[in-house]
Short mmCIF file of C-alpha atoms and ligand atoms in Angstrom, two decimals:
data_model
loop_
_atom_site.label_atom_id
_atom_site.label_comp_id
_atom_site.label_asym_id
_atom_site.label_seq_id
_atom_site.Cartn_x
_atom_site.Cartn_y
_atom_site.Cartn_z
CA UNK A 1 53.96 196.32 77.25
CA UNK A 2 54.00 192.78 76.57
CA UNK A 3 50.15 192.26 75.66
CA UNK A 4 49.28 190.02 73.17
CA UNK A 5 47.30 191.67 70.74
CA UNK A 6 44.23 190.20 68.21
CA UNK A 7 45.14 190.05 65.10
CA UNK A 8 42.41 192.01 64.03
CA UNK A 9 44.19 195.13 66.21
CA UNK A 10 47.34 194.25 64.40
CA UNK A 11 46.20 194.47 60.86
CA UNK A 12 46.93 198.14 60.21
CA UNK A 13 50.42 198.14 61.85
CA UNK A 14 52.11 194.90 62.12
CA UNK A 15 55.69 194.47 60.05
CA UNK A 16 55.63 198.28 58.70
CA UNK A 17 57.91 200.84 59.71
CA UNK A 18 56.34 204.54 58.77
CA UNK A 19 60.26 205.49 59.20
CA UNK A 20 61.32 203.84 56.32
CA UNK A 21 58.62 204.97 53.92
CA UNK A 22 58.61 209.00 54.54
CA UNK A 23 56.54 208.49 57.61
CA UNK A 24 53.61 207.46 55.22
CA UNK A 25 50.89 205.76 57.38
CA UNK A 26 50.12 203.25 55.21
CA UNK A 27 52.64 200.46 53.61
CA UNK A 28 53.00 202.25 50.02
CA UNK A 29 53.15 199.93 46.76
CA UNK A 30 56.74 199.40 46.20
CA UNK A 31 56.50 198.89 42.35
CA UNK A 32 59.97 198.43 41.88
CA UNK A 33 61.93 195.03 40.47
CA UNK A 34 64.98 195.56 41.77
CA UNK A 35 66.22 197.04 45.09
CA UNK A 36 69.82 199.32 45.52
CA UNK A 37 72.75 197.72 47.62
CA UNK A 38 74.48 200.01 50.03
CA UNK A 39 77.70 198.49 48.93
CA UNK A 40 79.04 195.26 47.50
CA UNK A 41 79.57 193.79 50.86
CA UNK A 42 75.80 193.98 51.79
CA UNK A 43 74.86 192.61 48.64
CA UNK A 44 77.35 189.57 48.66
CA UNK A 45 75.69 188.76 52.25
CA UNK A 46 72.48 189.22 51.08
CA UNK A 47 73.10 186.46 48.31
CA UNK A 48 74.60 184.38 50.90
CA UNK A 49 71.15 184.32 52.65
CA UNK A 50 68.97 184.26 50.09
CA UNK A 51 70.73 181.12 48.89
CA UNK A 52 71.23 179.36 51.78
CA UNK A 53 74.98 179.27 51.43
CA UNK A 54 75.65 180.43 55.23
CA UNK A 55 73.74 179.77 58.43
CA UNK A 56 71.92 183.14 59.25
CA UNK A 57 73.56 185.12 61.69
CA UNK A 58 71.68 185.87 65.07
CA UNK A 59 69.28 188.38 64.44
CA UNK A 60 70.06 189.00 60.42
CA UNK A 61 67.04 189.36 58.53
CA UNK A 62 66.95 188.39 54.03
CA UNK A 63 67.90 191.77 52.95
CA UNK A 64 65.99 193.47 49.60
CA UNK A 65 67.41 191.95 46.76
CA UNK A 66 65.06 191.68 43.41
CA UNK A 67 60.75 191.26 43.61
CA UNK A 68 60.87 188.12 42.62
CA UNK A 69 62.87 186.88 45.82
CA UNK A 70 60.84 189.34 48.21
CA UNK A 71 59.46 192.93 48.34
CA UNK A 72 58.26 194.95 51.07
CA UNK A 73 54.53 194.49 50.65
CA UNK A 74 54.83 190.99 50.28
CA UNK A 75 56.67 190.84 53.51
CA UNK A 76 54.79 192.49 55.60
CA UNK A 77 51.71 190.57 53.89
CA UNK A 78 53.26 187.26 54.59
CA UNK A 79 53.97 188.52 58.52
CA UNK A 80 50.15 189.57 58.88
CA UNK A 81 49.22 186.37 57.47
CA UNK A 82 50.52 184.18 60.02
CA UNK A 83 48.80 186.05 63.20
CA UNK A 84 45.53 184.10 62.10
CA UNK A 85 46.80 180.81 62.19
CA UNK A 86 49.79 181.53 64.37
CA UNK A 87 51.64 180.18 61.86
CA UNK A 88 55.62 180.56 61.67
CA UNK A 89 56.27 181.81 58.46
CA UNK A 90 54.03 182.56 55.34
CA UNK A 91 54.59 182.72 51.31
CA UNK A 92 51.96 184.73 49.32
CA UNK A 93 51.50 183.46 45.45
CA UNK A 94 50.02 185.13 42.32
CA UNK A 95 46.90 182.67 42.92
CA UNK A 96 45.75 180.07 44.51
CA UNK A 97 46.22 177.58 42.00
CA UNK A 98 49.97 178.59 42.47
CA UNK A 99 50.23 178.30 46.07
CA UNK A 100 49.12 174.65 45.90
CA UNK A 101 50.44 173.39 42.58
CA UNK A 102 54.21 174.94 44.01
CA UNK A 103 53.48 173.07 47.02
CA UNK A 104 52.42 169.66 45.12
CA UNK A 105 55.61 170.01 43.10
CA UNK A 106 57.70 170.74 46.11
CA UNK A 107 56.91 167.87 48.24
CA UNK A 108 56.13 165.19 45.92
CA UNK A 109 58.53 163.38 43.57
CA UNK A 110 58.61 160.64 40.66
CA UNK A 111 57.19 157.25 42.46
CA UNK A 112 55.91 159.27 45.14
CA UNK A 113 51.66 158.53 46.39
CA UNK A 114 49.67 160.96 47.12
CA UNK A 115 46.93 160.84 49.33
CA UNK A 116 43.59 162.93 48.79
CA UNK A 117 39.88 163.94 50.13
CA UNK A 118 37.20 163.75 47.86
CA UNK A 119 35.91 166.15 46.58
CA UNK A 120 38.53 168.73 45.99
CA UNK A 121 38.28 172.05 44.31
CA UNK A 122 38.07 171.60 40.56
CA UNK A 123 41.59 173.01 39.74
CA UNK A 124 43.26 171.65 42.43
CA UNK A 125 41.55 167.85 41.32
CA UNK A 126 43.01 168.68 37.85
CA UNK A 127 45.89 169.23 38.54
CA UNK A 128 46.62 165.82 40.90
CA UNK A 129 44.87 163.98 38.30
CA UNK A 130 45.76 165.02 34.90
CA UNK A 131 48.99 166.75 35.21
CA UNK A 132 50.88 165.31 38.61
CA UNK A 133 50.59 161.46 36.81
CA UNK A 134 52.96 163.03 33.89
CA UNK A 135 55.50 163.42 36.27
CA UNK A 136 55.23 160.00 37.55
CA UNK A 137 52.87 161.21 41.10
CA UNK A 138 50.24 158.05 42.02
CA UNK A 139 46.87 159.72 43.69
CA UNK A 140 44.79 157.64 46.25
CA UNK A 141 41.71 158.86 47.42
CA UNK A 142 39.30 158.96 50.06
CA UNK A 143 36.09 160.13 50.78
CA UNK A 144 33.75 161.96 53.35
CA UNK A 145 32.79 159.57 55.84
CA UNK A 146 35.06 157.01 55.78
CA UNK A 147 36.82 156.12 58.82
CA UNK A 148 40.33 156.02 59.58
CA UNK A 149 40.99 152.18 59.06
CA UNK A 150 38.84 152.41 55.70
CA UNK A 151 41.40 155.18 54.77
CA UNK A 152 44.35 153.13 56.05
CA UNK A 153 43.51 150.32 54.21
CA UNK A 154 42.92 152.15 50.76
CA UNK A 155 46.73 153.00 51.12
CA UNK A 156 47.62 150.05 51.66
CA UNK A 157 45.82 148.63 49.06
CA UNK A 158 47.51 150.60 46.66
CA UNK A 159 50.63 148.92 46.97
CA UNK A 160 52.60 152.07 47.59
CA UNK A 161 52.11 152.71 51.22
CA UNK A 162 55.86 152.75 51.63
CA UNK A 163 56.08 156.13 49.18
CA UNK A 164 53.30 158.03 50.51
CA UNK A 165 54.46 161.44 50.75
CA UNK A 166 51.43 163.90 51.43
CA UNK A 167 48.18 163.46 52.54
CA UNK A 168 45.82 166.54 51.05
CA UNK A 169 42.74 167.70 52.05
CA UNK A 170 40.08 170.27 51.64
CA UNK A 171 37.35 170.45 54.31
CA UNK A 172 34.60 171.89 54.45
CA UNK A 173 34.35 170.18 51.27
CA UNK A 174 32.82 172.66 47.80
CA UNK A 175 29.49 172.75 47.57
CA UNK A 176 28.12 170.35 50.18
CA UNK A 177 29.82 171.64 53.14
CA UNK A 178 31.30 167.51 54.28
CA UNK A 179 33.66 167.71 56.36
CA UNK A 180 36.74 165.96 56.97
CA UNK A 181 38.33 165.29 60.19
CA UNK A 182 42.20 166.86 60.01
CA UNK A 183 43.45 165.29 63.42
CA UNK A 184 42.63 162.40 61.83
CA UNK A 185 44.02 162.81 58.35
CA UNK A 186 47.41 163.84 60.85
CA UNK A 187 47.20 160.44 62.35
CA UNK A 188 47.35 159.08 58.98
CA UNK A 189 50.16 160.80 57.81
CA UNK A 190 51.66 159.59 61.09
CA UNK A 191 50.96 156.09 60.59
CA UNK A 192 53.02 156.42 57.15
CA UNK A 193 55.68 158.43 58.87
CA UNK A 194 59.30 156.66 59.60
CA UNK A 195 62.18 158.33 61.10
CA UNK A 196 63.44 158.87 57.42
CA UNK A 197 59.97 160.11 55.88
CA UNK A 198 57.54 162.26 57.53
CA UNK A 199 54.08 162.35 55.91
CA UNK A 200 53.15 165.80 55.67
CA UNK A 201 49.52 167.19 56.06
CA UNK A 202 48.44 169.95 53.65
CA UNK A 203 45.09 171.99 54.14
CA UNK A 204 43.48 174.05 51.62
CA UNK A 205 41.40 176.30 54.45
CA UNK A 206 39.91 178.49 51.82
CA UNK A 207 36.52 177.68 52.61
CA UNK A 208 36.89 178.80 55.98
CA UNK A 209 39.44 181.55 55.60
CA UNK A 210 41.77 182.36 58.04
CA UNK A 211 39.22 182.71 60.85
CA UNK A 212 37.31 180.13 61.00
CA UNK A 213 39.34 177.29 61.34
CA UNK A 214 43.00 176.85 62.25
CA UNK A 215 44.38 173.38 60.65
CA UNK A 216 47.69 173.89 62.12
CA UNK A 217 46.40 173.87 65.35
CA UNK A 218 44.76 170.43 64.81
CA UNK A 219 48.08 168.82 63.30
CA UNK A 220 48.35 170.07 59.84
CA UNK A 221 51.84 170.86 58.31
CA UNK A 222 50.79 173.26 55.53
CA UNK A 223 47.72 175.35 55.23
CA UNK A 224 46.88 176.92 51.44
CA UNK A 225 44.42 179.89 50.10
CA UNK A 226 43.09 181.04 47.78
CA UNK A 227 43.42 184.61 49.03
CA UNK A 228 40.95 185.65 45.93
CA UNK A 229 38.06 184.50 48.32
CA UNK A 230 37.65 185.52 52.06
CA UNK A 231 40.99 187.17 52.33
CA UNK A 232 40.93 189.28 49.12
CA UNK A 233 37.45 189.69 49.79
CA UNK A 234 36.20 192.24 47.24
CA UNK A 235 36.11 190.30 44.33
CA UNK A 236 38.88 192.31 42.51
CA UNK A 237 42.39 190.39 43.16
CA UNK A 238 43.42 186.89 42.37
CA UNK A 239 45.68 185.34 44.79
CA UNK A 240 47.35 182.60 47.24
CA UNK A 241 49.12 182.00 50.24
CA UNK A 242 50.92 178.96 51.91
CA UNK A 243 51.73 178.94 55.62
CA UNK A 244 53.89 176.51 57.51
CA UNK A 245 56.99 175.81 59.87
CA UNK A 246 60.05 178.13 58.52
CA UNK A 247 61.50 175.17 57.65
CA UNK A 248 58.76 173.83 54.84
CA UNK A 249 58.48 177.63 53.93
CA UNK A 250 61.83 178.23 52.95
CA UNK A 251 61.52 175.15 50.55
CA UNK A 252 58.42 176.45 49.28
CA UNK A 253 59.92 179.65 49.05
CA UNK A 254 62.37 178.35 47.30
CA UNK A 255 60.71 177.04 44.70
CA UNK A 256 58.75 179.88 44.35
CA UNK A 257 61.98 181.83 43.35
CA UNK A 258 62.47 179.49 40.42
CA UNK A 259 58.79 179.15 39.18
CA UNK A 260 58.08 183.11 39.55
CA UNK A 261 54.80 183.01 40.61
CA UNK A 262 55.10 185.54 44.13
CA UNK A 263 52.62 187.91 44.21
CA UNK A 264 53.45 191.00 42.96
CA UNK A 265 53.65 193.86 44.80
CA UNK A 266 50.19 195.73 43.70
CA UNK A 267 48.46 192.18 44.44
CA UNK A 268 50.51 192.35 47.62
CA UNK A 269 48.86 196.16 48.26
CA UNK A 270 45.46 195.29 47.81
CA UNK A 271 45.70 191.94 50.10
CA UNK A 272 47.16 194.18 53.11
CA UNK A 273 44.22 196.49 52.65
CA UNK A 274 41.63 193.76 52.81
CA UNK A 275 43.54 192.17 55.82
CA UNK A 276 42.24 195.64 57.85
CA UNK A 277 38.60 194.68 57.31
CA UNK A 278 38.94 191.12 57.59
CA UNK A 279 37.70 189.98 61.14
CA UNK A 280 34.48 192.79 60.24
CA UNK A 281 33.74 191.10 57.01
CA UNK A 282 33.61 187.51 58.46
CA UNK A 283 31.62 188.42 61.35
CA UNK A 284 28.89 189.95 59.24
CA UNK A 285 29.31 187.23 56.49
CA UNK A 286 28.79 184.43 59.08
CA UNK A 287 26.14 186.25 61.11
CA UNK A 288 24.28 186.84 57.47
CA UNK A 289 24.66 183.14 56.93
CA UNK A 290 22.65 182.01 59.91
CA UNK A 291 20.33 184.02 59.13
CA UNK A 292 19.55 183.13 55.13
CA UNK A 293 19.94 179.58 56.45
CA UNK A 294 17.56 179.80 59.29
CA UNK A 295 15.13 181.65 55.88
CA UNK A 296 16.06 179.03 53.61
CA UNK A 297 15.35 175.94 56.30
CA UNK A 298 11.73 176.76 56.66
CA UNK A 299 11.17 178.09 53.17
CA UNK A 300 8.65 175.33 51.63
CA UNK A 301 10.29 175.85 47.81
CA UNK A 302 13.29 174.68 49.53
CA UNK A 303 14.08 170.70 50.01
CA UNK A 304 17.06 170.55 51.23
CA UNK A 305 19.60 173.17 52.89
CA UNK A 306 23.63 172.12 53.04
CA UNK A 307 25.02 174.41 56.06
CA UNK A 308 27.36 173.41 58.89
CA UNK A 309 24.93 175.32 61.04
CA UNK A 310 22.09 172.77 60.65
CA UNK A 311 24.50 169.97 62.34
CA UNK A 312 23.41 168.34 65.05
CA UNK A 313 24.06 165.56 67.59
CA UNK A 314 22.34 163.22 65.31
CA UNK A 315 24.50 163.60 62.44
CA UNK A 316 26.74 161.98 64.28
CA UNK A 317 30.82 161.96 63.51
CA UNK A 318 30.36 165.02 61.03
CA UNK A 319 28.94 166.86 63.78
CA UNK A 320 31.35 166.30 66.41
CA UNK A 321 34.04 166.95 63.84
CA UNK A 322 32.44 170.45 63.13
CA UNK A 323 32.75 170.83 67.23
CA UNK A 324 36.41 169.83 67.50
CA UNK A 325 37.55 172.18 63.99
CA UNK A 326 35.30 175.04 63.09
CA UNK A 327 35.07 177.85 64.88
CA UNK A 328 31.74 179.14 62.81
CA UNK A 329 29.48 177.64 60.47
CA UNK A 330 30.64 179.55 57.99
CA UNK A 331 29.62 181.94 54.85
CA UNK A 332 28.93 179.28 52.77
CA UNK A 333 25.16 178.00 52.19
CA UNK A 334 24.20 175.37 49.44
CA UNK A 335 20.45 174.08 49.06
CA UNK A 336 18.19 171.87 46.72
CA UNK A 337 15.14 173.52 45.42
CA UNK A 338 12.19 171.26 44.99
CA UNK A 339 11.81 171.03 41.29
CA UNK A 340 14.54 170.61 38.34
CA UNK A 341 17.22 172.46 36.38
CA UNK A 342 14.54 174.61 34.99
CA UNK A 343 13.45 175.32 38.36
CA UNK A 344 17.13 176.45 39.77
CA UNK A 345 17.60 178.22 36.64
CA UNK A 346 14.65 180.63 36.86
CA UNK A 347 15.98 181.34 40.67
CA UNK A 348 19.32 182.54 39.90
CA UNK A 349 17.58 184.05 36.34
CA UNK A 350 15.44 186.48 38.99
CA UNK A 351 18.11 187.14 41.67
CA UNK A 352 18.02 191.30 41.79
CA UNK A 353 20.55 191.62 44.78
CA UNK A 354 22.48 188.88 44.65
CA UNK A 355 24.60 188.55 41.66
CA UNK A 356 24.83 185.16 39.72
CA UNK A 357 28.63 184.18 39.52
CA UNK A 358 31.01 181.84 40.71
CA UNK A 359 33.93 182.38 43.23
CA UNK A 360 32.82 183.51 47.27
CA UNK A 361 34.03 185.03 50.06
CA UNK A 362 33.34 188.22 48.70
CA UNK A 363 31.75 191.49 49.92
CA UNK A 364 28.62 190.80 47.47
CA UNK A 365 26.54 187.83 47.81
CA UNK A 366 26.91 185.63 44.88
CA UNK A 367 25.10 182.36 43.56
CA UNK A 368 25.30 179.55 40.91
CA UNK A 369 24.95 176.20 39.92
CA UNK A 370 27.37 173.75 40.56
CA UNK A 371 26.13 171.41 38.19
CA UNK A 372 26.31 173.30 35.62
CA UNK A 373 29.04 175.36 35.92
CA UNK A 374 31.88 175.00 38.86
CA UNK A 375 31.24 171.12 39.28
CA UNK A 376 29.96 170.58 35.27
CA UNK A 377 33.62 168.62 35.43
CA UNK A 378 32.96 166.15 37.88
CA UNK A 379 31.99 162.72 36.34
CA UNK A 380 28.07 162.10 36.27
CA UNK A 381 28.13 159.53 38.70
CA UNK A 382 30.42 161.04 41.66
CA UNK A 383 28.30 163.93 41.10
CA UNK A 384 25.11 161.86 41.85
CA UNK A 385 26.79 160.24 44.91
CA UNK A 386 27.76 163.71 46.46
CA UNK A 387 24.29 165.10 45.48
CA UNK A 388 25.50 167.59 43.47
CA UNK A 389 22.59 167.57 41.37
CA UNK A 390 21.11 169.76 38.93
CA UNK A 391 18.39 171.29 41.88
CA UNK A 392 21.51 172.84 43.57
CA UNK A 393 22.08 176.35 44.06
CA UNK A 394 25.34 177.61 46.37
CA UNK A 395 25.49 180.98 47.79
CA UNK A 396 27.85 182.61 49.20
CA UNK A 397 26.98 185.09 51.72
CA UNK A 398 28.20 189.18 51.52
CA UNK A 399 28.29 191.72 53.68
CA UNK A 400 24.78 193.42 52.69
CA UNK A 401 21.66 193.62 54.80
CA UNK A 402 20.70 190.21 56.04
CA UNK A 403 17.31 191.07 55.24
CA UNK A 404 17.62 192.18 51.58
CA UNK A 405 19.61 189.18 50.80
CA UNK A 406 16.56 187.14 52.67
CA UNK A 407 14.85 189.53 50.34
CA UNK A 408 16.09 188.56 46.93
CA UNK A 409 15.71 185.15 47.69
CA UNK A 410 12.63 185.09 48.43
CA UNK A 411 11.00 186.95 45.79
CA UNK A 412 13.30 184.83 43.67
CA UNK A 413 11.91 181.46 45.33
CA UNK A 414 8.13 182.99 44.13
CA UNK A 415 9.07 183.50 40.57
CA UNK A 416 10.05 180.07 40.59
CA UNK A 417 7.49 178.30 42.13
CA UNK A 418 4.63 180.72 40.10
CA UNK A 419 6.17 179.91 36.90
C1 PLP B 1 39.18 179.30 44.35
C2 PLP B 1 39.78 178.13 45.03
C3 PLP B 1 41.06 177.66 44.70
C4 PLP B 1 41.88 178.27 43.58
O1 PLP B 1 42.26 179.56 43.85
P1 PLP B 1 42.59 180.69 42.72
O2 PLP B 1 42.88 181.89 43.54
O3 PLP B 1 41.35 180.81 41.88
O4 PLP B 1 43.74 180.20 41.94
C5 PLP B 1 41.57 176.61 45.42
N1 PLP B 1 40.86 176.01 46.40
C6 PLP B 1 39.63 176.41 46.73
C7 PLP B 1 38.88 175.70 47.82
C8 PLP B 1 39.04 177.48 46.06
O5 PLP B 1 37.79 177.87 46.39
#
């Protein structure tokens, strides 16, 4: 039987052998840190794999060694993880942060550029900006909108075009929904590219999850996540994951065995169990979304509405590039109420449903304000030019009732506008 199965049908099986666990139908949590040898011999060759001291043998497979190194769950994790974005290999993290700061440190060196989008997620922006410069890491940056010669040229103008090393981006961007074109940013990281450097092409797909959009299939060399949004998916685990070519993942792997940060194997558990319900969650999340967007659009409290679903032909470029990369407009809704901070404040204040906290992708609908609290660290004025401004709520859709979410917002919309 040589169909090729969804991944959604593969979820509950894929990578676990009942057999080996007492016939137990699910993958149990192996909560052990260290695994028994059969005999010296098998543990000598499993060293010899592990540290790349031999070529692998046809067909030989890392054997069980020590949880830091690999575990079961993590495993079979990592091997579910790569159906969605038919990815070659996969290496789960302890959070997000840790999937992309391992890869940062991996691929970059002292006197190496770095290439971003603009925005980027508030850690991640932290980290390339406060911490990577310690280590000698220059950061160029562009932003939404800016074509591929504008982009060419601000690496150029940086003097350093010759040690570019990794272009990053994040698209749909946090909270405005931008996008950024990733065949493009690939062309980029071509142009840089000799036959002794390749430019690689990281993704952080969080936004999108792993459904959504598939960056490797538009040219991207790595794709992160934060696995504590859409993946996780019930608000209750923080994690990360990095996919790739076996060839980048065994580096990052690599350096994942010296920094420690794997997941461990009860994060490992509870990812596997959200991977079952994934492709359900989504569908409702993004079928939810259209609808509080369609509510929101017409809503006359309501000035503005950020959602990849309102794009069209005359939005020109960001339009077509929501054609060519997303798949679905996505979970994630932002909007400008007509009034002030006041205004936005009383709204979340008289949210019954919906609960008012930051993070998404989760089962429960959730809402804030960016200004204020995930964005508060942006400066002032790059704020102002990406209009985060203090009228803007983000939501993030759940899986309730469409209509009691359309619900909650609107009887939260009156209390504002009656105050
Ligand atoms: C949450 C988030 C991260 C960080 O992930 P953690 O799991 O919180 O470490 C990175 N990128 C994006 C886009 C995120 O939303």
């Amino acid at each position: 039987m040589d169909r090729k199965m969804k991944p959604e049908s593969l979820m509950m099986s894929y990578g676990y052998k009942p057999e080996l666990s007492e016939g137990a139908i699910k993958c149990p949590i192996f909560q052990t840190s260290t695994f028994v040898f059969k005999n010296a011999e098998e543990g000598k060759a499993f060293f010899e794999v592990a540290y790349g001291l031999r070529p692998q043998n046809e067909g030989e497979e890392l054997g069980l060694i020590y949880s830091r190194i690999n575990n079961p769950d993590l495993e079979i994790l990592e091997n579910r993880l790569t159906l969605w974005d038919e990815a070659e290999e996969c290496a789960v993290f302890e959070s997000g942060m840790s999937a992309i700061t391992t890869v940062l440190l991996e691929f970059l060196k002292p006197g190496d550029l770095l290439l971003i989008s603009s925005p980027l997620y508030g850690g991640s922006d932290h980290f390339i900006k406060k911490i990577l410069p310690k280590f000698g890491i220059n950061v160029a940056e562009f932003s939404v909108g800016q074509s591929k010669e504008e982009i060419i040229n601000i690496v150029n103008a940086s003097g350093m075009a010759d040690k570019l090393a990794m272009v990053y981006i994040e698209t749909p961007a946090n909270p405005t929904n931008d996008l950024i074109d990733i065949q493009c940013s690939k062309e980029i990281a071509t142009h840089f590219s000799s036959v002794d450097k390749q430019v690689y092409l990281a993704v952080d797909n969080t936004y999108m999850g792993p459904l959504w959009q598939h960056p490797i299939k538009q040219g991207a060399d790595l794709i992160l996540y934060s696995a504590t949004k859409y993946i996780g998916g019930h608000s209750d685990v923080i994690a990360g994951a990095c996919l790739g070519s076996n060839e980048l993942i065994k580096r990052v792997k690599g350096l994942r065995t010296f920094l420690g940060n794997m997941a461990s194997p009860n994060t490992g558990w509870l990812l596997l169990r959200s991977l079952e319900t994934l492709k359900v969650r989504m569908d409702v999340q993004a079928n939810n979304a259209n609808k509080v967007a369609e509510f929101l659009n017409n809503h006359p409290a309501v000035e503005k509405v950020y959602f990849l679903g309102n794009l069209t032909e005359k939005d020109g470029e960001q339009y077509h590039i929501k054609q060519r990369q997303c798949l679905s407009n996505g979970g994630m809704i932002s909007f400008d109420v007509k009034g002030h901070e006041k205004d936005a404040f009383t709204f979340l204040n008289s949210l019954k449903l919906i609960k008012l906290a930051v993070s998404l992708g989760s089962t429960e609908s959730l809402a804030e304000h960016p200004a204020t609290m995930t964005h508060v660290d942006v400066d002032i004025e790059l704020r102002e030019k990406l209009s985060i401004t203090e009228k803007m709520i983000r939501l993030s859709v759940g899986v309730e009732h469409y209509e009691d979410i359309i619900f909650d917002i609107n009887q939260a919309l009156e209390k504002m506008t009656m105050q």
